[in-house]
Amino acid sequence: MMKDKLGILNSFPKVILIATPIILVSLALFLIGKRDFFTSNQQAAGDKEKVLSAEARLTKEIGKEIILEVGNPEEGRIRYVLDSAEVLKEIVVKGQAVTAVRGRAFLILNLKISNERKNGIQINTRDFVRLSSLGEEWTAPEIHNDPVEVQAISTKFTRIGFPVNESDKQFKLKIGKIDGDKEEIDLTF
């Protein structure tokens, strides 16, 4: 009986006996890797939702625009739009989640920079906005992506931010050129 079983094994080509376990192990590793890939993508999406969830943020529409004239005005203008503001406990900086310390939060301003010119520009977005809370000193944004590059005849969306006290609900913004007139905007959450 034992000899018959060995005879069957001897009748299979050695290539099949060697290749079958290798193929099965490879297939198993592939399926495990694919499952881990989809699981990690779902977790990353879940993390993003946690950071951007509606419950975690207070948002206010602003819609204030200033026109920046750089160089020859005939070449076109730069539109700097302060679109909206939001208060967040957690933000993403250089691909890493950053959580505010206890008692603090981040006031994030969503900007839209439009370049009507025929050449690209680089702009320091933090130079045009200042923040005051409870009548305190005016502060510049500490969270930014400067310099922001805006390609010719295009619009770039970006953000700037300020660390603030979590208890603060009333702010004043100044928007305008450093050496020019500025407009004050009251912001209440």
mmCIF file with all atom_site columns, C-alpha atoms in Angstrom:
data_model
loop_
_atom_site.group_PDB
_atom_site.id
_atom_site.type_symbol
_atom_site.label_atom_id
_atom_site.label_alt_id
_atom_site.label_comp_id
_atom_site.label_asym_id
_atom_site.label_entity_id
_atom_site.label_seq_id
_atom_site.pdbx_PDB_ins_code
_atom_site.Cartn_x
_atom_site.Cartn_y
_atom_site.Cartn_z
_atom_site.occupancy
_atom_site.B_iso_or_equiv
_atom_site.pdbx_formal_charge
_atom_site.auth_seq_id
_atom_site.auth_comp_id
_atom_site.auth_asym_id
_atom_site.auth_atom_id
_atom_site.pdbx_PDB_model_num
ATOM 1   C CA . MET A 1 1   ? 0.000   0.000   0.000   1.00 0.00 ? 1   MET A CA 1
ATOM 2   C CA . MET A 1 2   ? 2.771   2.425   0.957   1.00 0.00 ? 2   MET A CA 1
ATOM 3   C CA . LYS A 1 3   ? 4.628   1.524   -2.173  1.00 0.00 ? 3   LYS A CA 1
ATOM 4   C CA . ASP A 1 4   ? 1.565   2.468   -4.282  1.00 0.00 ? 4   ASP A CA 1
ATOM 5   C CA . LYS A 1 5   ? 1.434   5.943   -2.735  1.00 0.00 ? 5   LYS A CA 1
ATOM 6   C CA . LEU A 1 6   ? 5.107   6.519   -3.415  1.00 0.00 ? 6   LEU A CA 1
ATOM 7   C CA . GLY A 1 7   ? 4.586   5.288   -6.936  1.00 0.00 ? 7   GLY A CA 1
ATOM 8   C CA . ILE A 1 8   ? 1.954   7.988   -7.520  1.00 0.00 ? 8   ILE A CA 1
ATOM 9   C CA . LEU A 1 9   ? 4.337   10.687  -6.251  1.00 0.00 ? 9   LEU A CA 1
ATOM 10  C CA . ASN A 1 10  ? 7.090   9.375   -8.475  1.00 0.00 ? 10  ASN A CA 1
ATOM 11  C CA . SER A 1 11  ? 4.800   9.522   -11.492 1.00 0.00 ? 11  SER A CA 1
ATOM 12  C CA . PHE A 1 12  ? 4.262   13.338  -11.127 1.00 0.00 ? 12  PHE A CA 1
ATOM 13  C CA . PRO A 1 13  ? 6.950   15.422  -12.694 1.00 0.00 ? 13  PRO A CA 1
ATOM 14  C CA . LYS A 1 14  ? 9.264   16.912  -10.099 1.00 0.00 ? 14  LYS A CA 1
ATOM 15  C CA . VAL A 1 15  ? 8.584   20.400  -11.476 1.00 0.00 ? 15  VAL A CA 1
ATOM 16  C CA . ILE A 1 16  ? 4.914   20.208  -10.453 1.00 0.00 ? 16  ILE A CA 1
ATOM 17  C CA . LEU A 1 17  ? 5.815   18.925  -6.983  1.00 0.00 ? 17  LEU A CA 1
ATOM 18  C CA . ILE A 1 18  ? 8.193   21.851  -6.460  1.00 0.00 ? 18  ILE A CA 1
ATOM 19  C CA . ALA A 1 19  ? 6.163   24.583  -8.215  1.00 0.00 ? 19  ALA A CA 1
ATOM 20  C CA . THR A 1 20  ? 2.795   23.906  -6.531  1.00 0.00 ? 20  THR A CA 1
ATOM 21  C CA . PRO A 1 21  ? 3.824   24.864  -2.951  1.00 0.00 ? 21  PRO A CA 1
ATOM 22  C CA . ILE A 1 22  ? 5.709   27.930  -4.254  1.00 0.00 ? 22  ILE A CA 1
ATOM 23  C CA . ILE A 1 23  ? 2.654   29.118  -6.203  1.00 0.00 ? 23  ILE A CA 1
ATOM 24  C CA . LEU A 1 24  ? 0.328   28.552  -3.220  1.00 0.00 ? 24  LEU A CA 1
ATOM 25  C CA . VAL A 1 25  ? 2.611   30.454  -0.823  1.00 0.00 ? 25  VAL A CA 1
ATOM 26  C CA . SER A 1 26  ? 3.005   33.318  -3.331  1.00 0.00 ? 26  SER A CA 1
ATOM 27  C CA . LEU A 1 27  ? -0.756  33.539  -3.829  1.00 0.00 ? 27  LEU A CA 1
ATOM 28  C CA . ALA A 1 28  ? -1.357  33.598  -0.068  1.00 0.00 ? 28  ALA A CA 1
ATOM 29  C CA . LEU A 1 29  ? 1.222   36.376  0.444   1.00 0.00 ? 29  LEU A CA 1
ATOM 30  C CA . PHE A 1 30  ? -0.289  38.392  -2.414  1.00 0.00 ? 30  PHE A CA 1
ATOM 31  C CA . LEU A 1 31  ? -3.805  38.157  -0.955  1.00 0.00 ? 31  LEU A CA 1
ATOM 32  C CA . ILE A 1 32  ? -2.588  39.092  2.539   1.00 0.00 ? 32  ILE A CA 1
ATOM 33  C CA . GLY A 1 33  ? -0.693  42.081  1.142   1.00 0.00 ? 33  GLY A CA 1
ATOM 34  C CA . LYS A 1 34  ? -3.719  43.236  -0.853  1.00 0.00 ? 34  LYS A CA 1
ATOM 35  C CA . ARG A 1 35  ? -5.946  43.021  2.226   1.00 0.00 ? 35  ARG A CA 1
ATOM 36  C CA . ASP A 1 36  ? -3.441  45.074  4.287   1.00 0.00 ? 36  ASP A CA 1
ATOM 37  C CA . PHE A 1 37  ? -3.242  47.679  1.506   1.00 0.00 ? 37  PHE A CA 1
ATOM 38  C CA . PHE A 1 38  ? -7.008  48.228  1.458   1.00 0.00 ? 38  PHE A CA 1
ATOM 39  C CA . THR A 1 39  ? -7.247  48.190  5.258   1.00 0.00 ? 39  THR A CA 1
ATOM 40  C CA . SER A 1 40  ? -4.519  50.848  5.642   1.00 0.00 ? 40  SER A CA 1
ATOM 41  C CA . ASN A 1 41  ? -6.188  53.057  2.983   1.00 0.00 ? 41  ASN A CA 1
ATOM 42  C CA . GLN A 1 42  ? -9.496  52.830  4.841   1.00 0.00 ? 42  GLN A CA 1
ATOM 43  C CA . GLN A 1 43  ? -7.761  53.719  8.115   1.00 0.00 ? 43  GLN A CA 1
ATOM 44  C CA . ALA A 1 44  ? -6.056  56.697  6.456   1.00 0.00 ? 44  ALA A CA 1
ATOM 45  C CA . ALA A 1 45  ? -9.404  57.869  5.093   1.00 0.00 ? 45  ALA A CA 1
ATOM 46  C CA . GLY A 1 46  ? -10.886 57.445  8.566   1.00 0.00 ? 46  GLY A CA 1
ATOM 47  C CA . ASP A 1 47  ? -8.086  59.552  10.063  1.00 0.00 ? 47  ASP A CA 1
ATOM 48  C CA . LYS A 1 48  ? -8.714  62.266  7.477   1.00 0.00 ? 48  LYS A CA 1
ATOM 49  C CA . GLU A 1 49  ? -12.411 62.265  8.313   1.00 0.00 ? 49  GLU A CA 1
ATOM 50  C CA . LYS A 1 50  ? -11.523 62.595  11.984  1.00 0.00 ? 50  LYS A CA 1
ATOM 51  C CA . VAL A 1 51  ? -9.439  65.692  11.267  1.00 0.00 ? 51  VAL A CA 1
ATOM 52  C CA . LEU A 1 52  ? -11.998 67.228  8.921   1.00 0.00 ? 52  LEU A CA 1
ATOM 53  C CA . SER A 1 53  ? -15.236 66.140  10.590  1.00 0.00 ? 53  SER A CA 1
ATOM 54  C CA . ALA A 1 54  ? -17.974 68.763  10.805  1.00 0.00 ? 54  ALA A CA 1
ATOM 55  C CA . GLU A 1 55  ? -18.432 68.211  14.544  1.00 0.00 ? 55  GLU A CA 1
ATOM 56  C CA . ALA A 1 56  ? -14.805 69.112  15.239  1.00 0.00 ? 56  ALA A CA 1
ATOM 57  C CA . ARG A 1 57  ? -14.829 72.459  13.467  1.00 0.00 ? 57  ARG A CA 1
ATOM 58  C CA . LEU A 1 58  ? -16.460 75.836  13.691  1.00 0.00 ? 58  LEU A CA 1
ATOM 59  C CA . THR A 1 59  ? -16.590 77.548  10.296  1.00 0.00 ? 59  THR A CA 1
ATOM 60  C CA . LYS A 1 60  ? -17.409 81.112  9.251   1.00 0.00 ? 60  LYS A CA 1
ATOM 61  C CA . GLU A 1 61  ? -17.663 82.436  5.710   1.00 0.00 ? 61  GLU A CA 1
ATOM 62  C CA . ILE A 1 62  ? -15.739 85.695  5.157   1.00 0.00 ? 62  ILE A CA 1
ATOM 63  C CA . GLY A 1 63  ? -15.453 86.359  1.410   1.00 0.00 ? 63  GLY A CA 1
ATOM 64  C CA . LYS A 1 64  ? -13.172 89.411  1.647   1.00 0.00 ? 64  LYS A CA 1
ATOM 65  C CA . GLU A 1 65  ? -10.992 90.238  -1.370  1.00 0.00 ? 65  GLU A CA 1
ATOM 66  C CA . ILE A 1 66  ? -8.049  92.579  -1.823  1.00 0.00 ? 66  ILE A CA 1
ATOM 67  C CA . ILE A 1 67  ? -6.285  93.379  -5.081  1.00 0.00 ? 67  ILE A CA 1
ATOM 68  C CA . LEU A 1 68  ? -2.489  93.293  -5.099  1.00 0.00 ? 68  LEU A CA 1
ATOM 69  C CA . GLU A 1 69  ? -0.690  95.138  -7.840  1.00 0.00 ? 69  GLU A CA 1
ATOM 70  C CA . VAL A 1 70  ? 2.744   93.698  -8.399  1.00 0.00 ? 70  VAL A CA 1
ATOM 71  C CA . GLY A 1 71  ? 5.042   95.363  -10.918 1.00 0.00 ? 71  GLY A CA 1
ATOM 72  C CA . ASN A 1 72  ? 3.360   96.755  -14.022 1.00 0.00 ? 72  ASN A CA 1
ATOM 73  C CA . PRO A 1 73  ? -0.445  96.955  -13.442 1.00 0.00 ? 73  PRO A CA 1
ATOM 74  C CA . GLU A 1 74  ? -1.056  96.352  -17.162 1.00 0.00 ? 74  GLU A CA 1
ATOM 75  C CA . GLU A 1 75  ? 0.364   92.822  -16.783 1.00 0.00 ? 75  GLU A CA 1
ATOM 76  C CA . GLY A 1 76  ? -2.537  91.854  -14.530 1.00 0.00 ? 76  GLY A CA 1
ATOM 77  C CA . ARG A 1 77  ? -3.459  91.763  -10.886 1.00 0.00 ? 77  ARG A CA 1
ATOM 78  C CA . ILE A 1 78  ? -3.273  89.345  -8.023  1.00 0.00 ? 78  ILE A CA 1
ATOM 79  C CA . ARG A 1 79  ? -6.535  88.665  -6.181  1.00 0.00 ? 79  ARG A CA 1
ATOM 80  C CA . TYR A 1 80  ? -6.120  87.664  -2.533  1.00 0.00 ? 80  TYR A CA 1
ATOM 81  C CA . VAL A 1 81  ? -9.413  86.296  -1.202  1.00 0.00 ? 81  VAL A CA 1
ATOM 82  C CA . LEU A 1 82  ? -9.959  85.500  2.468   1.00 0.00 ? 82  LEU A CA 1
ATOM 83  C CA . ASP A 1 83  ? -12.640 82.869  1.830   1.00 0.00 ? 83  ASP A CA 1
ATOM 84  C CA . SER A 1 84  ? -13.498 81.402  5.245   1.00 0.00 ? 84  SER A CA 1
ATOM 85  C CA . ALA A 1 85  ? -12.205 80.756  8.749   1.00 0.00 ? 85  ALA A CA 1
ATOM 86  C CA . GLU A 1 86  ? -12.409 77.667  10.915  1.00 0.00 ? 86  GLU A CA 1
ATOM 87  C CA . VAL A 1 87  ? -11.344 76.664  14.404  1.00 0.00 ? 87  VAL A CA 1
ATOM 88  C CA . LEU A 1 88  ? -9.759  73.210  14.600  1.00 0.00 ? 88  LEU A CA 1
ATOM 89  C CA . LYS A 1 89  ? -8.197  71.117  17.356  1.00 0.00 ? 89  LYS A CA 1
ATOM 90  C CA . GLU A 1 90  ? -6.144  69.111  14.865  1.00 0.00 ? 90  GLU A CA 1
ATOM 91  C CA . ILE A 1 91  ? -4.451  70.068  11.596  1.00 0.00 ? 91  ILE A CA 1
ATOM 92  C CA . VAL A 1 92  ? -2.072  68.446  9.129   1.00 0.00 ? 92  VAL A CA 1
ATOM 93  C CA . VAL A 1 93  ? 1.399   69.993  8.795   1.00 0.00 ? 93  VAL A CA 1
ATOM 94  C CA . LYS A 1 94  ? 3.869   68.517  6.294   1.00 0.00 ? 94  LYS A CA 1
ATOM 95  C CA . GLY A 1 95  ? 1.776   65.350  6.099   1.00 0.00 ? 95  GLY A CA 1
ATOM 96  C CA . GLN A 1 96  ? 1.681   64.830  9.876   1.00 0.00 ? 96  GLN A CA 1
ATOM 97  C CA . ALA A 1 97  ? -1.342  65.313  12.148  1.00 0.00 ? 97  ALA A CA 1
ATOM 98  C CA . VAL A 1 98  ? -0.726  67.997  14.778  1.00 0.00 ? 98  VAL A CA 1
ATOM 99  C CA . THR A 1 99  ? -3.053  68.322  17.772  1.00 0.00 ? 99  THR A CA 1
ATOM 100 C CA . ALA A 1 100 ? -3.357  71.555  19.738  1.00 0.00 ? 100 ALA A CA 1
ATOM 101 C CA . VAL A 1 101 ? -2.244  71.430  23.367  1.00 0.00 ? 101 VAL A CA 1
ATOM 102 C CA . ARG A 1 102 ? -4.894  71.540  26.094  1.00 0.00 ? 102 ARG A CA 1
ATOM 103 C CA . GLY A 1 103 ? -6.727  74.854  26.142  1.00 0.00 ? 103 GLY A CA 1
ATOM 104 C CA . ARG A 1 104 ? -5.526  75.858  22.669  1.00 0.00 ? 104 ARG A CA 1
ATOM 105 C CA . ALA A 1 105 ? -6.852  75.506  19.117  1.00 0.00 ? 105 ALA A CA 1
ATOM 106 C CA . PHE A 1 106 ? -5.938  76.591  15.593  1.00 0.00 ? 106 PHE A CA 1
ATOM 107 C CA . LEU A 1 107 ? -7.728  79.409  13.773  1.00 0.00 ? 107 LEU A CA 1
ATOM 108 C CA . ILE A 1 108 ? -7.291  78.498  10.102  1.00 0.00 ? 108 ILE A CA 1
ATOM 109 C CA . LEU A 1 109 ? -7.992  80.964  7.284   1.00 0.00 ? 109 LEU A CA 1
ATOM 110 C CA . ASN A 1 110 ? -8.790  79.478  3.870   1.00 0.00 ? 110 ASN A CA 1
ATOM 111 C CA . LEU A 1 111 ? -7.353  81.602  1.072   1.00 0.00 ? 111 LEU A CA 1
ATOM 112 C CA . LYS A 1 112 ? -7.800  81.764  -2.675  1.00 0.00 ? 112 LYS A CA 1
ATOM 113 C CA . ILE A 1 113 ? -5.001  83.487  -4.607  1.00 0.00 ? 113 ILE A CA 1
ATOM 114 C CA . SER A 1 114 ? -5.764  84.272  -8.274  1.00 0.00 ? 114 SER A CA 1
ATOM 115 C CA . ASN A 1 115 ? -3.001  85.325  -10.652 1.00 0.00 ? 115 ASN A CA 1
ATOM 116 C CA . GLU A 1 116 ? -4.226  87.198  -13.756 1.00 0.00 ? 116 GLU A CA 1
ATOM 117 C CA . ARG A 1 117 ? -0.679  87.747  -14.990 1.00 0.00 ? 117 ARG A CA 1
ATOM 118 C CA . LYS A 1 118 ? 1.051   85.893  -17.828 1.00 0.00 ? 118 LYS A CA 1
ATOM 119 C CA . ASN A 1 119 ? 3.852   84.718  -15.562 1.00 0.00 ? 119 ASN A CA 1
ATOM 120 C CA . GLY A 1 120 ? 3.904   82.810  -12.285 1.00 0.00 ? 120 GLY A CA 1
ATOM 121 C CA . ILE A 1 121 ? 4.524   84.496  -8.954  1.00 0.00 ? 121 ILE A CA 1
ATOM 122 C CA . GLN A 1 122 ? 5.578   83.566  -5.459  1.00 0.00 ? 122 GLN A CA 1
ATOM 123 C CA . ILE A 1 123 ? 3.701   85.252  -2.635  1.00 0.00 ? 123 ILE A CA 1
ATOM 124 C CA . ASN A 1 124 ? 4.110   85.271  1.140   1.00 0.00 ? 124 ASN A CA 1
ATOM 125 C CA . THR A 1 125 ? 0.465   84.866  2.120   1.00 0.00 ? 125 THR A CA 1
ATOM 126 C CA . ARG A 1 126 ? 1.150   85.648  5.779   1.00 0.00 ? 126 ARG A CA 1
ATOM 127 C CA . ASP A 1 127 ? 2.150   89.235  4.928   1.00 0.00 ? 127 ASP A CA 1
ATOM 128 C CA . PHE A 1 128 ? -1.434  90.380  4.300   1.00 0.00 ? 128 PHE A CA 1
ATOM 129 C CA . VAL A 1 129 ? -3.344  89.238  7.417   1.00 0.00 ? 129 VAL A CA 1
ATOM 130 C CA . ARG A 1 130 ? -3.034  90.036  11.132  1.00 0.00 ? 130 ARG A CA 1
ATOM 131 C CA . LEU A 1 131 ? -5.122  88.707  14.032  1.00 0.00 ? 131 LEU A CA 1
ATOM 132 C CA . SER A 1 132 ? -6.101  90.178  17.385  1.00 0.00 ? 132 SER A CA 1
ATOM 133 C CA . SER A 1 133 ? -7.973  88.351  20.104  1.00 0.00 ? 133 SER A CA 1
ATOM 134 C CA . LEU A 1 134 ? -9.669  90.239  22.945  1.00 0.00 ? 134 LEU A CA 1
ATOM 135 C CA . GLY A 1 135 ? -8.015  93.502  21.914  1.00 0.00 ? 135 GLY A CA 1
ATOM 136 C CA . GLU A 1 136 ? -4.529  92.100  22.377  1.00 0.00 ? 136 GLU A CA 1
ATOM 137 C CA . GLU A 1 137 ? -1.575  92.747  20.091  1.00 0.00 ? 137 GLU A CA 1
ATOM 138 C CA . TRP A 1 138 ? -1.755  91.993  16.390  1.00 0.00 ? 138 TRP A CA 1
ATOM 139 C CA . THR A 1 139 ? -0.085  88.699  15.452  1.00 0.00 ? 139 THR A CA 1
ATOM 140 C CA . ALA A 1 140 ? 1.072   87.258  12.134  1.00 0.00 ? 140 ALA A CA 1
ATOM 141 C CA . PRO A 1 141 ? 0.137   83.726  11.031  1.00 0.00 ? 141 PRO A CA 1
ATOM 142 C CA . GLU A 1 142 ? 2.467   81.070  12.419  1.00 0.00 ? 142 GLU A CA 1
ATOM 143 C CA . ILE A 1 143 ? 1.109   78.276  10.222  1.00 0.00 ? 143 ILE A CA 1
ATOM 144 C CA . HIS A 1 144 ? 1.681   78.812  6.506   1.00 0.00 ? 144 HIS A CA 1
ATOM 145 C CA . ASN A 1 145 ? 3.072   77.331  3.274   1.00 0.00 ? 145 ASN A CA 1
ATOM 146 C CA . ASP A 1 146 ? 5.067   80.403  2.243   1.00 0.00 ? 146 ASP A CA 1
ATOM 147 C CA . PRO A 1 147 ? 6.198   81.172  -0.302  1.00 0.00 ? 147 PRO A CA 1
ATOM 148 C CA . VAL A 1 148 ? 3.099   80.048  -2.208  1.00 0.00 ? 148 VAL A CA 1
ATOM 149 C CA . GLU A 1 149 ? 3.664   79.690  -5.935  1.00 0.00 ? 149 GLU A CA 1
ATOM 150 C CA . VAL A 1 150 ? 0.745   80.674  -8.166  1.00 0.00 ? 150 VAL A CA 1
ATOM 151 C CA . GLN A 1 151 ? 1.136   79.775  -11.826 1.00 0.00 ? 151 GLN A CA 1
ATOM 152 C CA . ALA A 1 152 ? 0.233   82.179  -14.644 1.00 0.00 ? 152 ALA A CA 1
ATOM 153 C CA . ILE A 1 153 ? -3.470  82.801  -15.205 1.00 0.00 ? 153 ILE A CA 1
ATOM 154 C CA . SER A 1 154 ? -4.510  80.395  -12.440 1.00 0.00 ? 154 SER A CA 1
ATOM 155 C CA . THR A 1 155 ? -5.889  80.152  -8.921  1.00 0.00 ? 155 THR A CA 1
ATOM 156 C CA . LYS A 1 156 ? -4.213  78.542  -5.917  1.00 0.00 ? 156 LYS A CA 1
ATOM 157 C CA . PHE A 1 157 ? -6.034  77.475  -2.753  1.00 0.00 ? 157 PHE A CA 1
ATOM 158 C CA . THR A 1 158 ? -4.002  77.575  0.447   1.00 0.00 ? 158 THR A CA 1
ATOM 159 C CA . ARG A 1 159 ? -4.348  78.109  4.195   1.00 0.00 ? 159 ARG A CA 1
ATOM 160 C CA . ILE A 1 160 ? -2.721  80.130  6.938   1.00 0.00 ? 160 ILE A CA 1
ATOM 161 C CA . GLY A 1 161 ? -3.254  79.695  10.659  1.00 0.00 ? 161 GLY A CA 1
ATOM 162 C CA . PHE A 1 162 ? -2.873  81.083  14.129  1.00 0.00 ? 162 PHE A CA 1
ATOM 163 C CA . PRO A 1 163 ? -2.666  79.232  17.439  1.00 0.00 ? 163 PRO A CA 1
ATOM 164 C CA . VAL A 1 164 ? -5.413  80.689  19.684  1.00 0.00 ? 164 VAL A CA 1
ATOM 165 C CA . ASN A 1 165 ? -6.964  80.058  23.083  1.00 0.00 ? 165 ASN A CA 1
ATOM 166 C CA . GLU A 1 166 ? -9.764  77.536  22.835  1.00 0.00 ? 166 GLU A CA 1
ATOM 167 C CA . SER A 1 167 ? -11.989 79.784  24.953  1.00 0.00 ? 167 SER A CA 1
ATOM 168 C CA . ASP A 1 168 ? -11.596 82.782  22.601  1.00 0.00 ? 168 ASP A CA 1
ATOM 169 C CA . LYS A 1 169 ? -14.666 83.273  20.409  1.00 0.00 ? 169 LYS A CA 1
ATOM 170 C CA . GLN A 1 170 ? -14.199 86.853  19.162  1.00 0.00 ? 170 GLN A CA 1
ATOM 171 C CA . PHE A 1 171 ? -11.378 87.924  16.891  1.00 0.00 ? 171 PHE A CA 1
ATOM 172 C CA . LYS A 1 172 ? -10.429 90.858  14.714  1.00 0.00 ? 172 LYS A CA 1
ATOM 173 C CA . LEU A 1 173 ? -8.630  90.405  11.413  1.00 0.00 ? 173 LEU A CA 1
ATOM 174 C CA . LYS A 1 174 ? -6.730  93.070  9.514   1.00 0.00 ? 174 LYS A CA 1
ATOM 175 C CA . ILE A 1 175 ? -6.377  92.398  5.814   1.00 0.00 ? 175 ILE A CA 1
ATOM 176 C CA . GLY A 1 176 ? -4.281  94.490  3.436   1.00 0.00 ? 176 GLY A CA 1
ATOM 177 C CA . LYS A 1 177 ? -0.766  95.241  2.240   1.00 0.00 ? 177 LYS A CA 1
ATOM 178 C CA . ILE A 1 178 ? 1.852   95.806  4.940   1.00 0.00 ? 178 ILE A CA 1
ATOM 179 C CA . ASP A 1 179 ? 2.564   99.352  3.743   1.00 0.00 ? 179 ASP A CA 1
ATOM 180 C CA . GLY A 1 180 ? -1.017  100.129 2.672   1.00 0.00 ? 180 GLY A CA 1
ATOM 181 C CA . ASP A 1 181 ? -4.501  100.559 4.036   1.00 0.00 ? 181 ASP A CA 1
ATOM 182 C CA . LYS A 1 182 ? -5.972  97.670  5.964   1.00 0.00 ? 182 LYS A CA 1
ATOM 183 C CA . GLU A 1 183 ? -9.565  96.666  6.552   1.00 0.00 ? 183 GLU A CA 1
ATOM 184 C CA . GLU A 1 184 ? -10.668 95.265  9.903   1.00 0.00 ? 184 GLU A CA 1
ATOM 185 C CA . ILE A 1 185 ? -13.022 92.303  9.960   1.00 0.00 ? 185 ILE A CA 1
ATOM 186 C CA . ASP A 1 186 ? -14.853 91.143  13.087  1.00 0.00 ? 186 ASP A CA 1
ATOM 187 C CA . LEU A 1 187 ? -14.936 87.376  13.409  1.00 0.00 ? 187 LEU A CA 1
ATOM 188 C CA . THR A 1 188 ? -17.136 85.671  16.008  1.00 0.00 ? 188 THR A CA 1
ATOM 189 C CA . PHE A 1 189 ? -17.568 81.921  16.488  1.00 0.00 ? 189 PHE A CA 1
#
